[in-house]
Coordinates of C-alpha atoms and ligand atoms in Angstrom, one line a residue:
Chain J
M193 CA 55.7 179.9 305.4
I194 CA 59.2 180.9 306.2
F195 CA 58.6 184.4 305.1
A196 CA 55.4 184.6 307.1
D197 CA 57.4 183.5 310.1
A198 CA 60.1 186.0 309.3
F199 CA 57.7 188.9 309.1
A200 CA 56.0 187.7 312.3
W201 CA 59.5 187.8 314.0
L202 CA 60.2 191.1 312.5
L203 CA 57.0 192.6 313.7
D204 CA 56.9 191.0 317.1
P205 CA 57.1 193.9 319.6
V206 CA 59.2 191.8 321.9
N207 CA 62.0 192.1 319.3
W208 CA 61.8 195.9 319.3
S209 CA 62.7 196.7 322.9
G210 CA 65.5 195.8 325.3
G211 CA 69.2 195.3 325.0
K212 CA 68.9 192.7 322.3
S213 CA 66.3 194.3 320.3
I214 CA 66.4 194.9 316.5
P215 CA 67.2 198.6 316.8
V216 CA 70.1 198.0 319.1
R217 CA 71.5 195.3 316.9
V218 CA 71.0 197.4 313.8
G219 CA 72.9 200.2 315.6
I220 CA 75.7 198.0 316.7
H221 CA 75.9 196.4 313.2
L222 CA 76.1 199.9 311.7
L223 CA 78.7 201.1 314.1
Y224 CA 81.0 198.2 313.3
C225 CA 80.4 198.8 309.6
L226 CA 81.1 202.5 309.9
G227 CA 84.2 201.9 312.0
A228 CA 85.5 199.3 309.6
V229 CA 84.9 201.4 306.4
L230 CA 86.3 204.5 308.0
G231 CA 89.3 202.6 309.4
A232 CA 89.9 200.9 306.1
S233 CA 89.6 204.2 304.2
L234 CA 92.2 205.9 306.4
I235 CA 94.6 203.2 305.4
A236 CA 93.6 202.4 301.9
V237 CA 92.7 205.8 300.4
P238 CA 96.1 207.5 301.0
L239 CA 97.9 204.3 300.0
G240 CA 95.9 203.9 296.8
L241 CA 96.3 207.6 295.9
Y242 CA 100.1 207.4 296.6
V243 CA 100.7 204.3 294.5
G244 CA 98.4 205.5 291.8
H245 CA 100.0 208.9 291.6
T246 CA 103.7 207.8 291.8
G247 CA 103.2 204.6 290.0
R248 CA 105.6 203.0 292.5
G249 CA 104.6 199.7 294.1
G250 CA 101.6 198.9 292.0
V251 CA 102.5 195.3 291.7
V252 CA 103.1 194.8 295.4
L253 CA 99.9 196.6 296.2
V254 CA 97.7 194.5 294.0
G255 CA 99.4 191.3 295.1
G256 CA 99.1 192.3 298.7
S257 CA 95.4 193.2 298.5
N258 CA 94.6 190.0 296.6
A259 CA 96.3 188.0 299.4
L260 CA 94.2 189.9 301.9
R261 CA 91.1 189.1 300.0
A262 CA 92.0 185.4 300.1
L263 CA 91.9 185.3 304.0
P264 CA 88.8 183.6 305.3
T265 CA 87.0 186.3 307.2
L266 CA 85.4 184.1 309.9
G267 CA 88.7 182.5 310.7
L268 CA 90.4 185.9 310.8
V269 CA 87.8 187.4 313.1
T270 CA 88.0 184.4 315.5
F271 CA 91.7 184.5 315.4
L272 CA 91.9 188.2 316.1
Y273 CA 89.3 187.9 318.8
L274 CA 91.4 185.2 320.5
I275 CA 94.7 187.0 320.3
A276 CA 93.1 190.4 321.2
G277 CA 91.6 188.6 324.2
G278 CA 88.0 189.3 323.4
G279 CA 86.3 192.7 322.9
T280 CA 85.6 194.6 319.8
V281 CA 89.1 195.3 318.6
G282 CA 89.7 192.0 317.0
V283 CA 86.4 192.1 315.1
L284 CA 87.0 195.6 313.9
I285 CA 90.4 194.7 312.7
G286 CA 89.0 191.7 310.8
L287 CA 86.4 193.8 309.1
I288 CA 89.0 196.5 308.3
V289 CA 91.2 193.9 306.7
L290 CA 88.1 192.9 304.6
A291 CA 87.3 196.4 303.6
V292 CA 90.8 197.5 302.6
P293 CA 91.2 195.7 299.3
P294 CA 88.1 197.1 297.5
I295 CA 88.8 200.6 298.7
L296 CA 92.5 200.3 297.8
A297 CA 91.6 199.0 294.4
G298 CA 89.1 201.9 293.8
A299 CA 91.6 204.5 294.8
Y300 CA 94.4 203.0 292.9
A301 CA 92.5 202.2 289.8
G302 CA 90.8 205.6 289.9
I303 CA 94.1 207.4 289.7
Q304 CA 95.6 205.0 287.2
D305 CA 92.5 205.3 285.1
V306 CA 92.8 209.1 284.6
D307 CA 93.5 209.7 280.9
R308 CA 97.2 209.9 280.3
G309 CA 96.8 212.9 278.1
V310 CA 95.1 214.7 280.9
V311 CA 97.8 213.9 283.4
D312 CA 100.4 214.9 280.8
A313 CA 98.7 218.2 280.2
A314 CA 98.6 218.9 284.0
R315 CA 102.3 218.4 284.2
G316 CA 102.9 220.4 281.1
M317 CA 100.9 223.3 282.4
G318 CA 103.3 223.4 285.3
M319 CA 101.4 221.7 288.1
T320 CA 103.5 220.4 290.9
G321 CA 103.0 216.7 291.9
S322 CA 100.6 217.5 294.7
Q323 CA 98.7 220.1 292.6
R324 CA 98.3 217.4 289.9
L325 CA 97.1 214.9 292.5
W326 CA 94.5 217.1 294.2
R327 CA 93.3 219.2 291.3
V328 CA 93.3 216.7 288.5
E329 CA 93.8 213.1 289.5
V330 CA 91.6 212.9 292.6
P331 CA 88.6 214.6 291.1
N332 CA 88.8 212.3 288.1
A333 CA 89.3 209.3 290.3
L334 CA 86.2 210.0 292.4
P335 CA 83.8 207.7 290.4
L336 CA 86.0 204.6 291.0
L337 CA 86.9 205.7 294.5
V338 CA 83.3 205.9 295.5
G339 CA 82.7 202.6 293.7
G340 CA 85.4 201.0 295.9
L341 CA 83.7 202.4 299.1
R342 CA 80.4 201.0 298.0
N343 CA 81.9 197.6 297.4
A344 CA 83.6 197.7 300.7
T345 CA 80.5 198.7 302.5
L346 CA 78.4 195.9 301.0
Q347 CA 81.0 193.3 302.0
V348 CA 81.4 194.7 305.5
V349 CA 77.6 194.9 306.1
A350 CA 77.3 191.2 305.1
T351 CA 80.3 190.1 307.0
A352 CA 79.7 192.0 310.2
S353 CA 77.3 189.2 311.0
V354 CA 80.1 186.9 311.8
A355 CA 80.9 189.0 314.8
A356 CA 78.0 187.3 316.4
Y357 CA 80.2 184.2 316.6
V358 CA 82.4 185.9 319.1
G359 CA 79.4 187.2 321.1
I360 CA 78.9 190.7 319.6
E361 CA 75.3 191.7 319.2
T362 CA 75.3 192.5 315.5
L363 CA 72.6 191.4 313.1
G364 CA 74.4 188.0 312.9
R365 CA 72.8 187.1 316.2
P366 CA 69.4 186.3 314.9
L367 CA 71.0 184.2 312.2
L368 CA 73.0 182.2 314.7
D369 CA 70.2 181.9 317.2
G370 CA 67.6 181.1 314.5
L371 CA 69.9 178.4 313.2
R372 CA 70.6 176.9 316.6
V373 CA 67.0 176.5 317.7
L374 CA 65.7 175.9 314.1
D375 CA 63.7 179.1 314.3
Y376 CA 63.7 179.9 310.6
G377 CA 61.5 182.9 311.0
Q378 CA 64.1 184.6 313.1
F379 CA 66.9 183.4 310.7
V380 CA 65.3 184.8 307.6
G381 CA 64.1 187.9 309.4
G382 CA 67.8 188.6 310.4
A383 CA 68.9 188.0 306.8
I384 CA 66.3 190.4 305.5
L385 CA 67.4 193.1 307.9
I386 CA 71.0 192.7 306.7
A387 CA 69.9 192.9 303.1
V388 CA 67.8 196.0 303.7
L389 CA 70.7 197.6 305.6
A390 CA 73.0 196.9 302.7
V391 CA 70.7 198.3 300.1
V392 CA 70.0 201.4 302.1
L393 CA 73.7 202.1 302.7
D394 CA 74.4 201.5 299.0
V395 CA 71.7 203.9 298.0
V396 CA 73.1 206.5 300.4
L397 CA 76.6 206.1 299.1
A398 CA 75.3 206.3 295.5
G399 CA 73.7 209.6 296.4
V400 CA 77.0 210.8 298.0
G401 CA 78.7 209.8 294.8
R402 CA 76.4 211.8 292.7
L403 CA 77.1 214.8 294.9
V404 CA 80.9 214.6 294.9
V405 CA 81.6 213.4 291.4
P406 CA 82.2 216.5 289.2
A407 CA 79.5 217.4 286.7
G408 CA 81.9 217.1 283.7
L409 CA 82.6 213.5 284.6
R410 CA 79.0 212.5 285.1
L411 CA 78.3 214.0 281.7
S412 CA 80.9 211.9 280.1
A413 CA 79.8 208.7 281.9
A414 CA 76.2 209.2 280.8
P415 CA 76.4 208.0 277.2
A416 CA 78.5 205.0 278.1
G417 CA 76.0 203.9 280.7
R418 CA 76.4 203.2 284.4
T419 CA 76.5 199.5 284.3
R420 CA 79.4 199.5 281.8
S421 CA 81.6 201.7 283.9
R422 CA 81.0 199.5 286.9
R423 CA 81.9 196.4 285.0
T424 CA 85.1 198.0 283.9
Q425 CA 86.0 198.8 287.4
R426 CA 85.4 195.2 288.5
G427 CA 87.4 193.8 285.6
R428 CA 90.3 196.1 286.5
R429 CA 90.4 195.0 290.0
E430 CA 90.8 191.4 288.9
E431 CA 93.4 192.2 286.4
P432 CA 95.5 195.1 287.6
V433 CA 97.0 197.3 284.9
P434 CA 100.8 197.2 284.9
V435 CA 102.3 200.5 285.8
E436 CA 104.1 202.1 282.9
S437 CA 107.5 203.6 283.8
G438 CA 108.7 206.4 281.6
G439 CA 112.1 207.9 281.3
S440 CA 110.7 211.3 282.0
T441 CA 111.1 213.5 285.0
A442 CA 108.4 214.9 287.2
Chain Z
M3 CA 114.7 231.8 270.8
I4 CA 115.1 228.1 271.5
E5 CA 118.4 226.5 271.0
F6 CA 119.3 222.8 271.0
R7 CA 123.0 222.2 271.4
D8 CA 124.2 218.7 270.6
V9 CA 121.2 217.3 272.4
T10 CA 121.0 213.5 272.8
K11 CA 118.3 211.5 274.6
R12 CA 118.8 207.9 275.4
F13 CA 116.0 206.2 277.3
D14 CA 116.7 203.6 280.0
D15 CA 115.8 200.8 277.7
G16 CA 118.6 201.9 275.4
T17 CA 116.5 203.6 272.7
T18 CA 118.2 206.6 271.3
A19 CA 115.3 209.0 270.6
V20 CA 117.3 212.1 269.7
N21 CA 120.8 212.0 268.5
G22 CA 123.1 215.0 268.6
L23 CA 120.4 217.6 267.7
D24 CA 121.8 221.0 266.9
L25 CA 119.1 223.5 266.0
V26 CA 118.0 227.0 266.6
V27 CA 114.3 228.1 266.6
E28 CA 114.2 231.8 265.9
A29 CA 112.1 234.0 268.1
G30 CA 108.7 234.9 266.6
T31 CA 108.7 232.0 264.1
I32 CA 106.9 228.7 263.7
T33 CA 109.3 225.8 263.4
V34 CA 107.9 222.5 262.5
F35 CA 109.4 219.1 263.5
V36 CA 108.3 216.5 261.0
G37 CA 109.2 213.0 260.3
P38 CA 108.1 209.4 260.5
S39 CA 106.6 207.9 263.6
G40 CA 109.2 207.3 266.3
C41 CA 111.8 209.6 264.9
G42 CA 112.0 211.6 268.1
K43 CA 109.8 214.6 267.4
T44 CA 107.9 214.5 270.7
T45 CA 111.0 213.7 272.7
S46 CA 112.8 216.8 271.2
L47 CA 109.8 219.0 271.9
R48 CA 109.4 217.7 275.5
M49 CA 113.0 218.5 276.3
V50 CA 112.1 222.2 275.9
N51 CA 109.7 222.3 278.9
R52 CA 111.6 219.5 280.8
M53 CA 108.9 216.9 280.4
I54 CA 112.0 215.0 279.5
D55 CA 115.5 215.8 280.4
P56 CA 118.3 215.3 277.8
T57 CA 121.0 212.6 278.4
S58 CA 123.6 215.0 277.1
G59 CA 123.7 218.4 275.5
T60 CA 121.9 221.6 276.4
V61 CA 118.5 223.1 275.6
L62 CA 118.4 226.9 276.0
V63 CA 115.3 229.1 276.0
D64 CA 116.2 232.7 275.5
G65 CA 119.8 231.9 276.3
E66 CA 119.0 230.2 279.6
D67 CA 119.7 226.5 280.2
V68 CA 116.4 225.0 281.0
L69 CA 118.0 222.5 283.4
G70 CA 118.6 225.5 285.7
V71 CA 114.9 226.2 286.1
D72 CA 112.7 224.0 288.2
P73 CA 110.2 222.3 286.0
P74 CA 106.8 223.7 287.2
T75 CA 108.1 227.3 287.0
L76 CA 109.6 226.6 283.5
R77 CA 106.4 225.0 282.3
R78 CA 104.1 227.8 283.5
G79 CA 106.1 230.1 281.2
I80 CA 105.8 227.9 278.1
G81 CA 102.5 227.1 276.4
Y82 CA 101.9 223.4 275.8
V83 CA 99.3 221.9 273.5
I84 CA 99.0 218.2 273.0
Q85 CA 97.2 215.8 270.7
Q86 CA 93.5 215.3 271.8
A87 CA 93.9 218.5 273.7
G88 CA 94.1 216.7 277.1
L89 CA 91.5 219.0 278.6
F90 CA 90.5 218.4 282.2
P91 CA 87.2 216.6 282.0
H92 CA 86.1 217.7 285.4
R93 CA 86.5 221.4 284.8
T94 CA 84.5 223.8 282.6
V95 CA 86.0 225.1 279.4
L96 CA 86.5 228.5 281.1
D97 CA 88.3 226.9 284.1
N98 CA 90.4 224.8 281.8
V99 CA 91.6 227.9 280.0
A100 CA 92.2 229.6 283.4
T101 CA 94.5 226.8 284.6
V102 CA 97.9 228.5 284.3
P103 CA 96.8 232.0 285.5
L104 CA 95.3 230.3 288.6
L105 CA 98.5 228.4 289.2
T106 CA 100.5 231.6 289.0
G107 CA 98.4 233.2 291.6
W108 CA 95.8 235.3 289.8
T109 CA 92.4 235.7 291.4
R110 CA 89.7 233.5 290.1
R111 CA 87.8 236.4 288.7
K112 CA 90.7 237.9 286.8
A113 CA 91.7 234.4 285.5
R114 CA 88.2 233.7 284.3
Q115 CA 88.0 237.1 282.6
R116 CA 91.3 236.4 280.8
A117 CA 90.0 233.0 279.9
A118 CA 86.9 234.5 278.3
E119 CA 89.1 236.8 276.2
L120 CA 91.1 233.9 275.0
L121 CA 88.0 231.9 274.0
E122 CA 87.1 234.9 271.8
L123 CA 90.7 235.1 270.5
V124 CA 90.6 231.5 269.3
G125 CA 87.2 232.0 267.7
L126 CA 84.9 230.3 270.2
P127 CA 81.6 231.7 271.4
A128 CA 81.5 232.8 275.0
E129 CA 78.6 230.5 275.9
L130 CA 81.0 227.5 275.4
G131 CA 82.9 228.6 278.4
H132 CA 80.4 227.1 280.7
R133 CA 80.3 223.7 279.0
Y134 CA 82.5 220.7 279.9
P135 CA 85.0 219.4 277.5
V136 CA 82.9 216.3 276.7
Q137 CA 80.3 218.6 275.3
L138 CA 82.6 220.0 272.6
S139 CA 83.5 218.8 269.2
G140 CA 87.1 217.7 268.5
G141 CA 87.9 220.9 266.7
Q142 CA 86.5 223.0 269.5
Q143 CA 88.5 221.0 272.1
Q144 CA 91.6 221.8 270.1
R145 CA 90.8 225.5 270.1
V146 CA 90.3 225.3 273.9
G147 CA 93.7 223.5 274.1
V148 CA 95.3 226.4 272.2
A149 CA 93.5 229.0 274.3
R150 CA 94.6 227.2 277.5
A151 CA 98.2 227.2 276.4
L152 CA 98.1 230.9 275.6
A153 CA 96.4 232.0 278.8
A154 CA 99.4 233.3 280.6
D155 CA 100.7 234.9 277.4
P156 CA 103.9 232.7 277.3
P157 CA 106.4 233.8 274.7
V158 CA 107.0 230.1 273.7
L159 CA 104.4 227.7 272.5
L160 CA 105.0 223.9 272.1
M161 CA 102.4 222.0 270.1
D162 CA 102.5 218.2 269.7
E163 CA 100.4 217.1 266.8
P164 CA 97.6 219.4 268.0
F165 CA 95.4 219.0 265.0
S166 CA 96.0 215.4 264.0
A167 CA 92.8 214.0 265.6
V168 CA 90.4 216.2 263.6
D169 CA 89.1 215.7 260.0
P170 CA 91.0 217.4 257.1
V171 CA 88.6 220.3 256.7
V172 CA 88.6 221.2 260.4
R173 CA 92.3 220.8 260.4
E174 CA 92.8 223.3 257.7
G175 CA 90.6 225.7 259.5
L176 CA 92.7 225.3 262.7
Q177 CA 95.9 225.8 260.7
D178 CA 94.6 229.0 259.3
E179 CA 93.5 230.1 262.7
L180 CA 97.0 229.4 264.1
L181 CA 98.6 231.4 261.3
R182 CA 96.2 234.3 262.0
L183 CA 96.9 234.1 265.7
Q184 CA 100.6 234.0 265.1
A185 CA 100.5 237.1 262.9
E186 CA 98.8 238.8 265.8
L187 CA 100.8 237.4 268.8
D188 CA 104.2 236.8 267.4
K189 CA 105.1 233.7 269.5
T190 CA 108.0 231.4 269.2
I191 CA 106.3 228.2 268.2
V192 CA 107.6 224.6 267.9
F193 CA 105.0 222.5 266.2
V194 CA 105.3 218.7 265.8
T195 CA 103.5 216.8 263.1
H196 CA 104.0 213.8 260.9
D197 CA 102.1 215.4 258.1
I198 CA 104.5 217.0 255.7
D199 CA 101.7 219.1 254.1
E200 CA 100.8 220.6 257.4
A201 CA 104.5 221.2 258.1
V202 CA 105.0 223.0 254.7
R203 CA 101.8 225.0 255.2
I204 CA 102.4 226.5 258.6
G205 CA 106.1 226.4 259.1
D206 CA 108.5 229.3 258.7
K207 CA 111.2 226.6 258.9
V208 CA 110.8 222.8 258.9
A209 CA 113.1 220.3 260.6
V210 CA 112.8 216.9 258.9
M211 CA 113.8 214.1 261.3
R212 CA 114.8 210.6 260.5
T213 CA 114.3 207.4 262.6
G214 CA 117.1 207.1 265.1
G215 CA 116.8 210.7 266.2
F216 CA 118.8 212.4 263.4
L217 CA 118.0 215.7 261.9
A218 CA 117.9 215.2 258.1
Q219 CA 117.3 218.7 257.0
Y220 CA 116.4 222.0 258.6
A221 CA 115.2 224.6 256.0
P222 CA 112.4 226.9 255.0
P223 CA 109.6 224.9 253.3
A224 CA 110.3 226.1 249.8
E225 CA 113.9 225.0 250.1
L226 CA 112.8 221.6 251.4
L227 CA 110.6 221.1 248.4
T228 CA 113.0 222.4 245.8
R229 CA 116.3 221.3 247.3
P230 CA 115.8 218.3 249.6
A231 CA 119.1 217.4 251.2
D232 CA 119.0 213.7 250.4
D233 CA 116.8 210.9 249.2
F234 CA 115.2 210.4 252.5
V235 CA 114.0 214.0 252.6
A236 CA 113.0 213.9 248.9
G237 CA 111.0 210.7 249.6
F238 CA 109.4 212.1 252.7
V239 CA 108.2 215.4 251.1
G240 CA 106.5 213.4 248.4
K241 CA 106.1 212.9 244.7
D242 CA 104.4 216.1 243.8
R243 CA 106.8 218.3 245.6
G244 CA 107.6 220.2 242.4
Y245 CA 104.1 221.3 242.0
R246 CA 103.6 222.0 245.7
S247 CA 106.8 224.1 245.8
L248 CA 105.0 226.5 243.6
S249 CA 103.1 227.6 246.7
F250 CA 106.2 229.5 247.7
V251 CA 106.7 231.2 244.3
D252 CA 105.0 234.6 243.8
S253 CA 103.1 235.2 240.6
S254 CA 104.7 238.5 239.5
G255 CA 105.2 238.5 235.8
V256 CA 102.0 236.6 235.0
E257 CA 100.0 238.6 232.5
V258 CA 96.3 238.8 233.0
A259 CA 94.3 238.9 229.8
E260 CA 90.8 240.1 229.1
V261 CA 88.0 237.6 228.5
A262 CA 84.6 237.7 226.8
T263 CA 81.8 237.7 229.4
V264 CA 78.1 237.3 229.4
A265 CA 75.7 238.5 232.1
E266 CA 74.2 235.9 234.3
G267 CA 70.7 234.9 233.1
S268 CA 71.0 236.6 229.7
A269 CA 70.1 234.5 226.6
S270 CA 73.2 232.8 225.2
E271 CA 73.7 232.9 221.5
S272 CA 76.3 230.6 220.1
S273 CA 79.9 231.8 219.7
P274 CA 83.1 230.0 218.7
D275 CA 84.8 231.1 222.0
W276 CA 84.3 230.2 225.7
R277 CA 82.7 233.0 227.5
L278 CA 82.7 233.6 231.3
V279 CA 79.3 234.1 233.1
V280 CA 79.4 237.0 235.6
D281 CA 76.8 238.3 237.9
A282 CA 75.9 242.0 238.4
D283 CA 78.9 242.4 240.7
K284 CA 81.3 240.9 238.1
R285 CA 81.8 237.8 240.1
P286 CA 82.5 234.7 238.0
Q287 CA 79.6 232.2 237.9
G288 CA 80.8 229.6 235.4
W289 CA 81.4 229.3 231.7
V290 CA 79.3 229.2 228.5
A291 CA 80.8 226.6 226.2
P292 CA 81.0 227.2 222.4
D293 CA 77.9 225.0 222.0
G294 CA 75.9 227.3 224.3
S295 CA 75.8 225.0 227.4
V296 CA 76.7 226.4 230.8
V297 CA 79.4 224.6 232.8
P298 CA 80.7 225.2 236.3
G299 CA 84.0 227.0 236.6
G300 CA 87.3 225.8 238.0
S301 CA 89.3 227.1 241.0
L302 CA 89.6 230.9 241.2
Y303 CA 93.0 232.6 241.5
E304 CA 93.2 235.6 243.7
V305 CA 95.6 238.3 242.5
G306 CA 98.8 238.2 244.6
A307 CA 98.6 234.6 245.8
S308 CA 101.3 232.1 244.9
I309 CA 101.8 231.0 241.4
R310 CA 100.5 227.5 242.3
G311 CA 97.0 229.0 242.5
A312 CA 97.3 230.6 239.1
L313 CA 98.4 227.3 237.5
D314 CA 95.7 225.4 239.3
A315 CA 93.1 227.9 238.1
A316 CA 94.1 227.4 234.5
L317 CA 94.4 223.6 234.8
S318 CA 91.0 223.2 236.5
S319 CA 89.1 225.5 234.2
P320 CA 86.9 223.8 231.6
S321 CA 87.9 226.5 229.1
G322 CA 91.6 226.2 229.8
L323 CA 91.5 229.8 230.9
G324 CA 92.2 230.3 234.6
V325 CA 89.9 232.9 236.2
V326 CA 91.7 235.7 238.1
V327 CA 89.8 237.7 240.7
D328 CA 90.7 240.6 243.0
A329 CA 90.6 240.5 246.8
G330 CA 86.8 241.2 246.6
G331 CA 86.1 238.3 244.3
H332 CA 85.5 240.4 241.2
L333 CA 86.7 239.3 237.8
A334 CA 90.2 240.7 237.0
G335 CA 90.9 238.6 233.9
V336 CA 92.2 235.2 232.8
V337 CA 95.6 233.4 232.5
T338 CA 96.6 230.2 230.6
A339 CA 98.7 227.4 231.9
R340 CA 101.2 228.1 229.1
Q341 CA 101.7 231.7 230.3
V342 CA 102.2 230.5 233.9
L343 CA 104.6 227.8 232.9
D344 CA 106.6 230.3 230.8
V345 CA 106.9 232.6 233.9
I346 CA 108.1 229.6 236.0
E347 CA 110.6 228.6 233.2
S348 CA 111.9 232.2 232.9
R349 CA 112.4 232.3 236.7
R350 CA 114.7 229.4 236.5
G351 CA 116.9 231.7 234.5
Ligands
ATP130 N1 109.6 206.9 277.9 C1 110.2 206.2 276.9 N2 111.0 205.1 277.2 C2 111.6 204.4 276.2 N3 111.5 204.7 274.9 C3 110.8 205.8 274.6 C4 110.1 206.6 275.5 N4 109.5 207.6 274.9 C5 109.8 207.4 273.6 N5 110.6 206.4 273.4 C6 111.1 205.9 272.1 O1 111.9 207.0 271.5 C7 111.7 207.1 270.2 C8 111.2 208.5 269.8 O2 109.9 208.7 270.4 P1 109.0 209.9 270.1 O3 107.8 209.8 271.0 O4 109.9 211.1 270.4 O5 108.7 209.8 268.6 P2 107.8 210.7 267.7 O6 108.6 211.2 266.6 O7 107.1 211.8 268.5 O8 106.8 209.7 267.1 P3 105.2 209.8 266.8 O9 105.1 210.5 265.5 O10 104.8 208.4 266.7 O11 104.6 210.6 267.9 C9 110.7 206.0 269.8 O12 111.4 204.9 269.3 C10 110.0 205.6 271.1 O13 109.7 204.3 271.1
MG131 MG1 105.0 212.1 269.0

């Protein structure tokens, strides 16, 4: 019956108009997610590329991002909300902190993952460091990079709900309200909205991935299978590859 | 010309990969670095294009100390081919080959045009240019690797085990191709391998290296086989080096004798002698044994090739008579192993 209640809540016209309507909450939820993923990308992508490219600081990076991941998000958001004195900034920072590790891992692992022979050939052909990064390493890192963005987005979409605790009208609101007044229809309806949003965003990003990943890489990924390459990526994040240091010069 | 002057490379962890290497690679020749795994071949090679810098000593390319040239500039002027080709998976074959011309500022059109020429030069069909590396066989990838290294027409080519990842038949084809290209292009080539047969086959000179980064012997292949400097080199070049050294002995003095033939398809009456079956063009097709049965022939020896081929033709022939053919594959006569050995003996003086 809960699902019937949920659909009743979802379809109730009352919930589709006004300042606390579903569209408004979806919009706010999306804005926070977008802001968080963008903000996190601005920090994590350059950092991941730099560390992956130079091989310097890989250990620090992985340890740091694991530590970040261990932070309890709800506590962090509340804490930041309190010290930021209310408003959106604290929430946004909390979500950014949450989104940084997966993106960082994707960018770093993406670069590290590029075949050593390919990187060696790029150097040997006479590419400078930045030519090698932009013409060889980044294009080859795109599958994992996009994978990191997708992971971050999923997490942020799910977690942006907690912003409701500090009074922001995200899709967490129906969850909280529903729970408080024991209106399970509203609670499940809100959960469904979050899930749908997450799936839609993931599909969109998967499409973007298909557009930006070079054809030659998609061809090579095809026989191995999609699921396998994603598992590899996850495994790598848990167990970072140590950075090899050679005695060679750049 | 490439010159190593007392070059030593010690890595940070204390490994001495190359130890006081003194060696000159003549312009327009293929020099092969060969030796057991870890003896410092790759390290030596990579000091030429500054992928690695020496701890001490000097590497000169055409008289110029490479340390005086900044690495990207230096490398664009030196072709570099590595094991597994190292092709860029995200670029088409054509764009892979065009890499260095594009880096040196050619227009994309001109670079692609040049790339297409190079594919043809290394014996690849033009259609392959639009494929991605993953869509090529290992042998094709290696050819693309060679084409890519040659794209900017560098005078020097460094090749690090370029053919080691392909099967022996393909490898031999690639070696022949390299020799053909070299006859045409006249590059200064340094070629690394751990396969002594490959070294002897393609090298004008061979540098045998020993673990610890020492040069054990630097000599033309024939000399390596006949006069190895020490037990290490003798052991490394292998047991049948005496036989293989015949590859470098010409066959002048070997008398070619006539042989009884029968036309292919004609009825065979019995005869006390072996007779050679030939087709209408006088190409050998096998032997008729004294009992009248037809047996396949042995290896053919083409006039003018090394004496090793003549001996092998005789040894592999069911009749004991090695079949000699001219460049067109037509029968020229036969030789016996005894005759060939006599010639070899007499050469020893
Ligand atoms: N970056 C490095 N740091 C430390 N030691 C190294 C490094 N590169 C190579 N070595 C060591 O130097 C020695 C020579 O290595 P090198 O790669 O030149 O050997 P190689 O003759 O090419 O061997 P292989 O046939 O296996 O390719 C080896 O003992 C190797 O372990
Ligand atoms: Mg090597």
